[in-house]
Every structure is written in C-alpha cells, then in structure tokens.
PDB file of C-alpha atoms in Angstrom:
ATOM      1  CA  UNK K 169     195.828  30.844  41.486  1.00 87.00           C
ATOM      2  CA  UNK K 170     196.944  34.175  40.554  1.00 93.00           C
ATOM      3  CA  UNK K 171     200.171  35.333  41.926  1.00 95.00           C
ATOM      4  CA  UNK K 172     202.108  38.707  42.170  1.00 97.00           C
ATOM      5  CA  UNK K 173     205.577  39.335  42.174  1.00 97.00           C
ATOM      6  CA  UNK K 174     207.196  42.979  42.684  1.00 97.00           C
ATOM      7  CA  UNK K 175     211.034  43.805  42.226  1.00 95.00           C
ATOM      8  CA  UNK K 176     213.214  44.583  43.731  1.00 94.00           C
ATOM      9  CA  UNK K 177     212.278  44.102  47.214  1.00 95.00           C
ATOM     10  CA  UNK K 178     214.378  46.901  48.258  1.00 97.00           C
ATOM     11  CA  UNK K 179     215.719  50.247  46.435  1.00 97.00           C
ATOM     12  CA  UNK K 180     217.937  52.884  47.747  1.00 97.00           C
ATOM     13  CA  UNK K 181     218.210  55.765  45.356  1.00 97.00           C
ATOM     14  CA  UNK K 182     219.876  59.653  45.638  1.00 97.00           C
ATOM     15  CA  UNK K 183     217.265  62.470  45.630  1.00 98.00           C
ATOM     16  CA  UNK K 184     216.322  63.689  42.181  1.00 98.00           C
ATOM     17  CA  UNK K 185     216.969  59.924  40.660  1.00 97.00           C
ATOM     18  CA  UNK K 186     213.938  58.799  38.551  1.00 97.00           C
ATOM     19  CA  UNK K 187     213.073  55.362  39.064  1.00 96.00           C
ATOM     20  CA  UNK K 188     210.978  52.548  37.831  1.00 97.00           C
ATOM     21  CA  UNK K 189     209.384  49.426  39.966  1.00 98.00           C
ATOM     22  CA  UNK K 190     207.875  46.347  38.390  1.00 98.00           C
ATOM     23  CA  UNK K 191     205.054  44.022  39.180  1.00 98.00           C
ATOM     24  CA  UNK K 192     204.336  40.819  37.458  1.00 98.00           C
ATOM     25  CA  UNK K 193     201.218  38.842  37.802  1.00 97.00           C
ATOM     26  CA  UNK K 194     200.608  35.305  36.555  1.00 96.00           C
ATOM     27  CA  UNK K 195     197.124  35.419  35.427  1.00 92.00           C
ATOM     28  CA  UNK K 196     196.660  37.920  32.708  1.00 91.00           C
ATOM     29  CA  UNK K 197     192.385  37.745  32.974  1.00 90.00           C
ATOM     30  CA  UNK K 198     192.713  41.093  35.199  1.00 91.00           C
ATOM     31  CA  UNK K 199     189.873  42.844  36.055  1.00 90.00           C
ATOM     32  CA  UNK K 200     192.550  46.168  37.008  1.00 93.00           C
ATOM     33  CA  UNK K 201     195.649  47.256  38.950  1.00 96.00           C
ATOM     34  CA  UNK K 202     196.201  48.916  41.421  1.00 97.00           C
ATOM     35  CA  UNK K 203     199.502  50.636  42.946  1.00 98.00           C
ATOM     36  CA  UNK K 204     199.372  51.570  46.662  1.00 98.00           C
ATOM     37  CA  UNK K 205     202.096  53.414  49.497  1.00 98.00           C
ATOM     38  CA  UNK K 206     202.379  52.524  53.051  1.00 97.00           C
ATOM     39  CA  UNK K 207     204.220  54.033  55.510  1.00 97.00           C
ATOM     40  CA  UNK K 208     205.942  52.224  58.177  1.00 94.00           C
ATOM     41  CA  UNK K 209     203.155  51.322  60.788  1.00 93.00           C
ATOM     42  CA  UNK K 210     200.286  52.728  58.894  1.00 95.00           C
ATOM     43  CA  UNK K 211     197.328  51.873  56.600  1.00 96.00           C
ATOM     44  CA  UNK K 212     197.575  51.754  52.186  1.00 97.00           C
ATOM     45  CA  UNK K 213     196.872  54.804  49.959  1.00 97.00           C
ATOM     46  CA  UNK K 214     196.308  54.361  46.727  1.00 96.00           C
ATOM     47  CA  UNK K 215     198.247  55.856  44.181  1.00 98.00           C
ATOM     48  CA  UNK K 216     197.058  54.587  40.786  1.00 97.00           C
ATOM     49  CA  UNK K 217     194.033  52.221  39.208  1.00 96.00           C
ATOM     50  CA  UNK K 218     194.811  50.897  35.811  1.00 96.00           C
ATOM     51  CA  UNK K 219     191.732  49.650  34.230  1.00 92.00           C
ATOM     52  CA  UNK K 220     192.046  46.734  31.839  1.00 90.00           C
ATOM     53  CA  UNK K 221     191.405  48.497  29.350  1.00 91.00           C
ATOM     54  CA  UNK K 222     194.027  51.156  29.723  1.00 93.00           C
ATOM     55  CA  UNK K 223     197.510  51.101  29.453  1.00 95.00           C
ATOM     56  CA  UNK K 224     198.862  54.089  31.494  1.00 96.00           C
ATOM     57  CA  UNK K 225     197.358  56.447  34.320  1.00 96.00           C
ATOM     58  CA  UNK K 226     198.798  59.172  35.699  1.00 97.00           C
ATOM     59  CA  UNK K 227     199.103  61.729  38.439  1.00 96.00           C
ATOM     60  CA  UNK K 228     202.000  64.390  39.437  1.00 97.00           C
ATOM     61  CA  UNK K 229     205.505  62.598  39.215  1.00 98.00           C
ATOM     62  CA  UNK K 230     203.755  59.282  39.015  1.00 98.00           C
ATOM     63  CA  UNK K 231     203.016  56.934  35.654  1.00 98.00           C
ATOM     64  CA  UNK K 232     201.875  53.405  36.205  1.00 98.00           C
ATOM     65  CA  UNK K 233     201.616  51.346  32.672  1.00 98.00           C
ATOM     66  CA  UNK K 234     199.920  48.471  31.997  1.00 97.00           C
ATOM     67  CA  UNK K 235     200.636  45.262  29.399  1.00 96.00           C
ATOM     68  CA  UNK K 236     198.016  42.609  30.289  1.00 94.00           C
ATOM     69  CA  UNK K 237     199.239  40.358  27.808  1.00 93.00           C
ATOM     70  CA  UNK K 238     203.168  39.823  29.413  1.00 95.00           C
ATOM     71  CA  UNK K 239     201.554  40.167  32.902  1.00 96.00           C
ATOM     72  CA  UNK K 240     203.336  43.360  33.761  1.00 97.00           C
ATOM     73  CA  UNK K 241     202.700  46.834  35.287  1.00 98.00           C
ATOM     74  CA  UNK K 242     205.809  49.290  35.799  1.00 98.00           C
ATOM     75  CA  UNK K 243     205.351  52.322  38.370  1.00 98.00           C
ATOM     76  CA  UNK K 244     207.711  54.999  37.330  1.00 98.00           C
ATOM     77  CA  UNK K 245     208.445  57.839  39.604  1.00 98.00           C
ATOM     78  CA  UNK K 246     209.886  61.258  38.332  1.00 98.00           C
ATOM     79  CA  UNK K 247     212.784  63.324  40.470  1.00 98.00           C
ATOM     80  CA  UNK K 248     212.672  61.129  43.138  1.00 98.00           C
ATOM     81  CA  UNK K 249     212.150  62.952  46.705  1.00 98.00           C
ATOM     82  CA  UNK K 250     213.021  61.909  50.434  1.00 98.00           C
ATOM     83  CA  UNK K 251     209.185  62.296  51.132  1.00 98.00           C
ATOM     84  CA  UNK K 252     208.996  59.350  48.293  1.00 98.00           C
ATOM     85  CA  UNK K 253     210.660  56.634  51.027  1.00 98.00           C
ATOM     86  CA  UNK K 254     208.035  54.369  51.642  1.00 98.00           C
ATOM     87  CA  UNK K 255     206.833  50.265  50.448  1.00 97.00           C
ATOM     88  CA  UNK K 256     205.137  50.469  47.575  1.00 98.00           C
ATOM     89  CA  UNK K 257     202.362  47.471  46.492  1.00 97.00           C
ATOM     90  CA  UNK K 258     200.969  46.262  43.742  1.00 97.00           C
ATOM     91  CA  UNK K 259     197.429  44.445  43.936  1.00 97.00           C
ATOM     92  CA  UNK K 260     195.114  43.396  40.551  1.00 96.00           C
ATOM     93  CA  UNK K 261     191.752  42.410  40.994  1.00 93.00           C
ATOM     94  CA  UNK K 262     191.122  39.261  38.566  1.00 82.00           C
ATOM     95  CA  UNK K 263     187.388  39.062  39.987  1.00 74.00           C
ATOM     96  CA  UNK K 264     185.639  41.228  39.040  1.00 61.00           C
ATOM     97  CA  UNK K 265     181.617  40.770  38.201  1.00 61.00           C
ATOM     98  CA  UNK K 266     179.683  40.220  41.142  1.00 65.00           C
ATOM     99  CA  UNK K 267     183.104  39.216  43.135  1.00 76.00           C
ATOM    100  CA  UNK K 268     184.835  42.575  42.511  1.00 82.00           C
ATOM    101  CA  UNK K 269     187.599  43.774  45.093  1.00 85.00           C
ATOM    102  CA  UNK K 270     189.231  40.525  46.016  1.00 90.00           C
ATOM    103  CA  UNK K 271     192.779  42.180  45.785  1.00 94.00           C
ATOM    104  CA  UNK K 272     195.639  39.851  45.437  1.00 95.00           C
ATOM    105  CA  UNK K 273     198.699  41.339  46.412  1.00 97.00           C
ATOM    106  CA  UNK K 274     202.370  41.473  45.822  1.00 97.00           C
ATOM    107  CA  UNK K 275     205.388  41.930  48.809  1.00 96.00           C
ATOM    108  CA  UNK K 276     206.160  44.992  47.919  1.00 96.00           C
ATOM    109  CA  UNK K 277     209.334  47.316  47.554  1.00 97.00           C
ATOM    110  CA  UNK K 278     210.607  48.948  50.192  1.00 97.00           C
ATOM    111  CA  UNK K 279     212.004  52.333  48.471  1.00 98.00           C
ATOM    112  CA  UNK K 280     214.472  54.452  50.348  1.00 98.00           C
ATOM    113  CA  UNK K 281     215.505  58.295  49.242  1.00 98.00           C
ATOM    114  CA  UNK K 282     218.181  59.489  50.368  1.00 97.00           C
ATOM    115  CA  UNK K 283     219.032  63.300  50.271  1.00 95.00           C
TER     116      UNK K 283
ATOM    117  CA  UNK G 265     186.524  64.356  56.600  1.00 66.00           C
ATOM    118  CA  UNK G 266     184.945  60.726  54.898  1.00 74.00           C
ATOM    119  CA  UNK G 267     187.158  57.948  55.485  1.00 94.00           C
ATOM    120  CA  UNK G 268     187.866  54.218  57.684  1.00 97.00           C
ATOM    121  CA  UNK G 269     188.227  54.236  60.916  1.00 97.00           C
ATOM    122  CA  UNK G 270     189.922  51.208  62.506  1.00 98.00           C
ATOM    123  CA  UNK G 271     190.190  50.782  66.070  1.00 97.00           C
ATOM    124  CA  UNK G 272     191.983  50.412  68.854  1.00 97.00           C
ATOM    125  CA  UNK G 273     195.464  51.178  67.254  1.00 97.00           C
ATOM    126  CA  UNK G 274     196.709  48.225  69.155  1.00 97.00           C
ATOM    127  CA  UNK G 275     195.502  45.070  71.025  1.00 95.00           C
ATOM    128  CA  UNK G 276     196.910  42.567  73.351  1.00 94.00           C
ATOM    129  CA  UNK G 277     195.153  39.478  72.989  1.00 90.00           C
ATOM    130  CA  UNK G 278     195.714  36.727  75.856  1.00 91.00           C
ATOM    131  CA  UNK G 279     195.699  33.075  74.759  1.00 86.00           C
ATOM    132  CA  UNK G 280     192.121  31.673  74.551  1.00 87.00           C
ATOM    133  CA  UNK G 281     190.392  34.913  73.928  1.00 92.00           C
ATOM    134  CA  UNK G 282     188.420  36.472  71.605  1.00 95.00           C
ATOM    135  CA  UNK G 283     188.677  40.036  70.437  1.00 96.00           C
ATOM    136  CA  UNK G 284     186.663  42.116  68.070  1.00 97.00           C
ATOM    137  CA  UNK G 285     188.544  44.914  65.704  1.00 98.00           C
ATOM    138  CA  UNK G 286     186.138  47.251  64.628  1.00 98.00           C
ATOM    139  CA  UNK G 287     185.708  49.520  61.141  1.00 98.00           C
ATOM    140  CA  UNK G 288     183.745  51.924  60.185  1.00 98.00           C
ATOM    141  CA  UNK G 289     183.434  53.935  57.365  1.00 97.00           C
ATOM    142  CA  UNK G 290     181.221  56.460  56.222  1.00 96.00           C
ATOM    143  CA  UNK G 291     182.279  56.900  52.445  1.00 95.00           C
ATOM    144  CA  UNK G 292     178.704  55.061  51.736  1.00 94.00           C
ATOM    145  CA  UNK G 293     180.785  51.806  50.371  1.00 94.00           C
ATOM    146  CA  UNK G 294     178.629  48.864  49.479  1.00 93.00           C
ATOM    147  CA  UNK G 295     182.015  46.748  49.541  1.00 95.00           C
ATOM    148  CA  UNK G 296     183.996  46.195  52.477  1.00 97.00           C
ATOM    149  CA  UNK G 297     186.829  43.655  53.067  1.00 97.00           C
ATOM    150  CA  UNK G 298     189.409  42.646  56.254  1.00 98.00           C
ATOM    151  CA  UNK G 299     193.012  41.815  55.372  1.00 98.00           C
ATOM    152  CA  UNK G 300     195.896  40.433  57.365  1.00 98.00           C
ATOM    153  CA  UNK G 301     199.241  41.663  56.645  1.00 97.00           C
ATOM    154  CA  UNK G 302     202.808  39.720  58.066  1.00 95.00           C
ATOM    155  CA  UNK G 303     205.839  41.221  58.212  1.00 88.00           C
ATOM    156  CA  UNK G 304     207.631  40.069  54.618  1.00 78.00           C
ATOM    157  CA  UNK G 305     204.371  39.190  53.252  1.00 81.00           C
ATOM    158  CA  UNK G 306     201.518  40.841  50.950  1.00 86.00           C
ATOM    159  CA  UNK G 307     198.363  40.989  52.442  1.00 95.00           C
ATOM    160  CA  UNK G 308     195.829  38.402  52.255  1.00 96.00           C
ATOM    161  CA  UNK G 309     192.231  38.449  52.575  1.00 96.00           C
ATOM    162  CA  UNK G 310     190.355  36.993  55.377  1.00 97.00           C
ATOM    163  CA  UNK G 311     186.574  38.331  54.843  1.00 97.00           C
ATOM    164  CA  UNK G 312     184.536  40.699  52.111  1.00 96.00           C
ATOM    165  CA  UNK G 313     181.305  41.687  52.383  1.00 96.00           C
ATOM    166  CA  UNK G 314     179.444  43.380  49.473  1.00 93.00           C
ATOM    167  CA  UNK G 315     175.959  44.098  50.881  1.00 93.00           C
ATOM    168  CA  UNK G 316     174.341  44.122  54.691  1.00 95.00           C
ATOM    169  CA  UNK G 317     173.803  41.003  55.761  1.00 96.00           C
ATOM    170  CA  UNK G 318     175.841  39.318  53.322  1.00 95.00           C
ATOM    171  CA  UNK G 319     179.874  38.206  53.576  1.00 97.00           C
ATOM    172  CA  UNK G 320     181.874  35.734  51.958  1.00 95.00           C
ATOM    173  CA  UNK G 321     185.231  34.129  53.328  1.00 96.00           C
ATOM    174  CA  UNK G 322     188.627  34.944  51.435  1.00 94.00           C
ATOM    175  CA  UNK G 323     191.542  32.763  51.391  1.00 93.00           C
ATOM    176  CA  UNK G 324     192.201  32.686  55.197  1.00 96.00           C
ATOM    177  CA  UNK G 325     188.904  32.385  57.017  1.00 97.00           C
ATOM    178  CA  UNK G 326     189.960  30.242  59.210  1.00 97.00           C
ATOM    179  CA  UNK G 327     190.157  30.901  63.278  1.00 96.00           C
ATOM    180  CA  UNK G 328     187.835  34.499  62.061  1.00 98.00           C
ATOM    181  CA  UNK G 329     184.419  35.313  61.981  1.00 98.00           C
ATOM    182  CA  UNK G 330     182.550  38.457  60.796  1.00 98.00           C
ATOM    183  CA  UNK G 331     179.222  39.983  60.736  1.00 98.00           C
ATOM    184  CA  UNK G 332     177.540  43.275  58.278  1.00 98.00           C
ATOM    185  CA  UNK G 333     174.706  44.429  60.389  1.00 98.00           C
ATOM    186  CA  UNK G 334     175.066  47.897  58.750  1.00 97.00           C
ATOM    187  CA  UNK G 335     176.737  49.673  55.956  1.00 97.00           C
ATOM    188  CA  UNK G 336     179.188  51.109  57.650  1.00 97.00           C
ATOM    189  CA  UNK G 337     180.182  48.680  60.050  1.00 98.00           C
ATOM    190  CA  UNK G 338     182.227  45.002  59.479  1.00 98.00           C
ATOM    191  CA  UNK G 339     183.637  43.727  62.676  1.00 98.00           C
ATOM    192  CA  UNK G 340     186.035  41.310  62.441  1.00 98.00           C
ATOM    193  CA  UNK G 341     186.285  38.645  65.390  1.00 98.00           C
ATOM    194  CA  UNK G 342     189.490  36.951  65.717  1.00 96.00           C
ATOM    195  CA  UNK G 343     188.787  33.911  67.888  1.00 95.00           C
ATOM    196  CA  UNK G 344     190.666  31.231  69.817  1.00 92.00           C
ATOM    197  CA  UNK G 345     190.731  28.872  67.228  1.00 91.00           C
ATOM    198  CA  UNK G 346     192.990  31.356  65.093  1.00 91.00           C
ATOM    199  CA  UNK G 347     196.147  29.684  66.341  1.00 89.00           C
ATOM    200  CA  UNK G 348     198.882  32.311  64.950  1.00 91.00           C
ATOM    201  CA  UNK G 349     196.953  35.575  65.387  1.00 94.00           C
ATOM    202  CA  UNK G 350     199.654  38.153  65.422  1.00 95.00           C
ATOM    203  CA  UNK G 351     199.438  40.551  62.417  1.00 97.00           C
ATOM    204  CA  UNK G 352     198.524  44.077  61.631  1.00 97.00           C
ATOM    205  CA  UNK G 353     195.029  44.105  60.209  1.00 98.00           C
ATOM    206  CA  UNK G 354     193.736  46.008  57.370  1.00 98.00           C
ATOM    207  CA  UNK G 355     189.643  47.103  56.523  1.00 98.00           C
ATOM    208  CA  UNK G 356     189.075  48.272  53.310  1.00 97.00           C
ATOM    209  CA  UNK G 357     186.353  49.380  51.408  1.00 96.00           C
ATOM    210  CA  UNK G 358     185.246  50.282  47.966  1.00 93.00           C
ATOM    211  CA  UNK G 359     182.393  52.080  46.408  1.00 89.00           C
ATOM    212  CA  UNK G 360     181.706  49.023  43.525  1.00 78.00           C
ATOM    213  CA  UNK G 361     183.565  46.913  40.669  1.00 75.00           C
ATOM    214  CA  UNK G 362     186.613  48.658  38.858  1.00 76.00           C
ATOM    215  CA  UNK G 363     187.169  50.979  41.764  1.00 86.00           C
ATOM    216  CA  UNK G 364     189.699  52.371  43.839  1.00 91.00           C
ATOM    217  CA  UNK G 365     189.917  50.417  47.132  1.00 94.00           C
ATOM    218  CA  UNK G 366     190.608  52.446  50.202  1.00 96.00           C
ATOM    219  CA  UNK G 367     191.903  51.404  53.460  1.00 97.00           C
ATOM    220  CA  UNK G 368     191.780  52.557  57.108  1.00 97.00           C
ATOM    221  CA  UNK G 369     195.307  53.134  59.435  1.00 97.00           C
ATOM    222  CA  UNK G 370     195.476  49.508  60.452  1.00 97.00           C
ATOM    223  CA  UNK G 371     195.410  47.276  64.169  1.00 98.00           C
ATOM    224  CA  UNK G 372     198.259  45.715  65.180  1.00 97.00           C
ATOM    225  CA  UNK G 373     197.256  42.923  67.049  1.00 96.00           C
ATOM    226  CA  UNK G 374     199.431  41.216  69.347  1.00 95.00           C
ATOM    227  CA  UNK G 375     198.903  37.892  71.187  1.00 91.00           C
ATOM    228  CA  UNK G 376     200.975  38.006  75.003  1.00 87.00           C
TER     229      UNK G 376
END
C-alpha cells in the first residue's frame, strides 16, 4: 500500500528565506503528483501537477521536481513571503487507468513566515 | 465563477442520526470524490464516483453511503453506524486521468 511521507512537519522561516519541502512516497508506479495549500479551516488548492513523465513544473516563486525512481518530489519556494504561511500537501495518484484520482496523501507541513 | 460548493459550513450531528453533506460543482467533472481529513492526519478517501450512477468505495467506506444521480451532485451520507464521525470533510472533483484535482471549502462536522 502506497504511503507518503512529508518533512518536516513544521517550518518557521524569516521573510525573504527560500525554502525547500520534501515528500517521499513508497511506491514509485505513480501515475503523478500533486502539491496542494490549505489554509487553516479551509478547502485544498492546488499548486503543482507533476506528470510521470516530467521532472519539474513550475509557476511564479514555485518549482516542484520529480525523481520517480528514489520516490521523491521536493517543493521549493523562492523569497519566502508572510502570505506563504500555510500546510502544504503532497498527494500522487498511483491509479491511474480507469481508477484515476484516488489521491493518497501525505500529513503535510505546516509552514510559518514570519516578517 | 465555476467551482465546488460544499455545504453547510458546519454541522452538529446528534448521536444516532444521519446527516447528508452536499457538493456541487459545475466545472462539468466526470470525477468526483469525498475525503475525510483528522486533525494530524492526511486525508483519506471515503467515496469516488467517475460517472452518474456509478461510485466505488475508497479506503474508509465504512459507517458512509453515497449516491451520483447527476453530474454535478455527490451527496455524501454519514450514518449512525459511522461510530467516530467527527472530521472536516472534503469533495473533490476532477475533469479525467492525469488531472488537476480540485476541491471545495470543506464541512466540519461535529457529533454533540
């Protein structure tokens, strides 16, 4: 059964820091990856889908990467701002086929910016 | 504005009862899946459905029940048999395989 791990489970950082947070999955037959924010109280957003097939995605001060083969995905966010402080989750989809969207996901880390 | 709409914000469920949480979306999703997140915990699925009329149980079926009369709608019924109902509750939806998944703003069920 596939399993996802995200550290650390917390991360307190100055404004303007860049920083990096890791997920780790134990089945490396993903179908893709996807990084999510949610605010205290409130629904996901999705940040970032990582296709199998690619290694990196982008969008504004956010780079998610990819190695299928160690089980790994990194979400690295640039000049760190207080509107940043939120959990951050990682979910892959190891599906796919006619079973696509069962999202398995990890605990998350709880990021805090501090001005 | 296309989106998931989840409602009521909260519930108080009393012991014995059934309650319904609804979603709807109109983004035109085929997919559309219920989630239950505890505090500490990633969130785990409960039901998916991929077509009207169709749904499938996830890895904590148990104590819910669901029904897909229409594409837009998947109510989830949490039922007395759910002994530890408490949770926030997440619907979700996507448009097919290798797709962003979006969710609505959540219920927080509580059980009084």
């Amino acid at each position: 059964k596939q399993e996802v791990t995200q550290i650390p489970a917390a991360l307190s950082v100055p404004e303007g820091e860049n920083l990096v947070l890791n997920c780790s999955f134990t089945d490396s037959a993903i179908y893709n990856l996807q990084w999510f924010r949610q605010d205290p109280g409130k629904g996901l957003t999705s940040l970032l889908l990582i296709q199998s097939s690619q290694r990196e995605q982008t969008s504004g001060r956010l780079n998610a990467s990819l190695d299928k083969s160690s089980g790994r995905s990194t979400l690295y966010i640039a000049a760190s701002q207080p509107g940043d402080s939120a959990t951050y989750l990682c979910a892959v989809d190891d599906a796919g086929g006619t079973s696509y969207g069962k999202l398995t996901f990890g605990q998350g880390t709880i990021l805090t910016v501090h001005p | 504005d296309g989106g998931i709409t989840q409602s009521p914000k909260y519930l108080f469920r009393k012991e014995g009862q059934n309650v319904t949480l609804s979603c709807e979306q109109n983004l035109n999703h085929d997919a559309m899946y219920w989630y239950r997140q505890d505090p500490g915990q990633g969130l785990r699925l409960i039901y998916y459905s991929q077509i009207v009329n169709d749904f499938q149980k996830g890895d904590i079926a148990e104590g819910y029940s669901v029904s897909r009369e229409k594409k837009e709608s998947f109510p989830l019924t949490v039922t007395s048999a759910q002994k530890n109902p408490t949770a926030f509750y997440l619907c979700a939806s996507m448009t097919g395989g290798d797709t962003e998944a979006f969710f609505g703003q959540g219920t927080r069920l509580t059980v009084v």
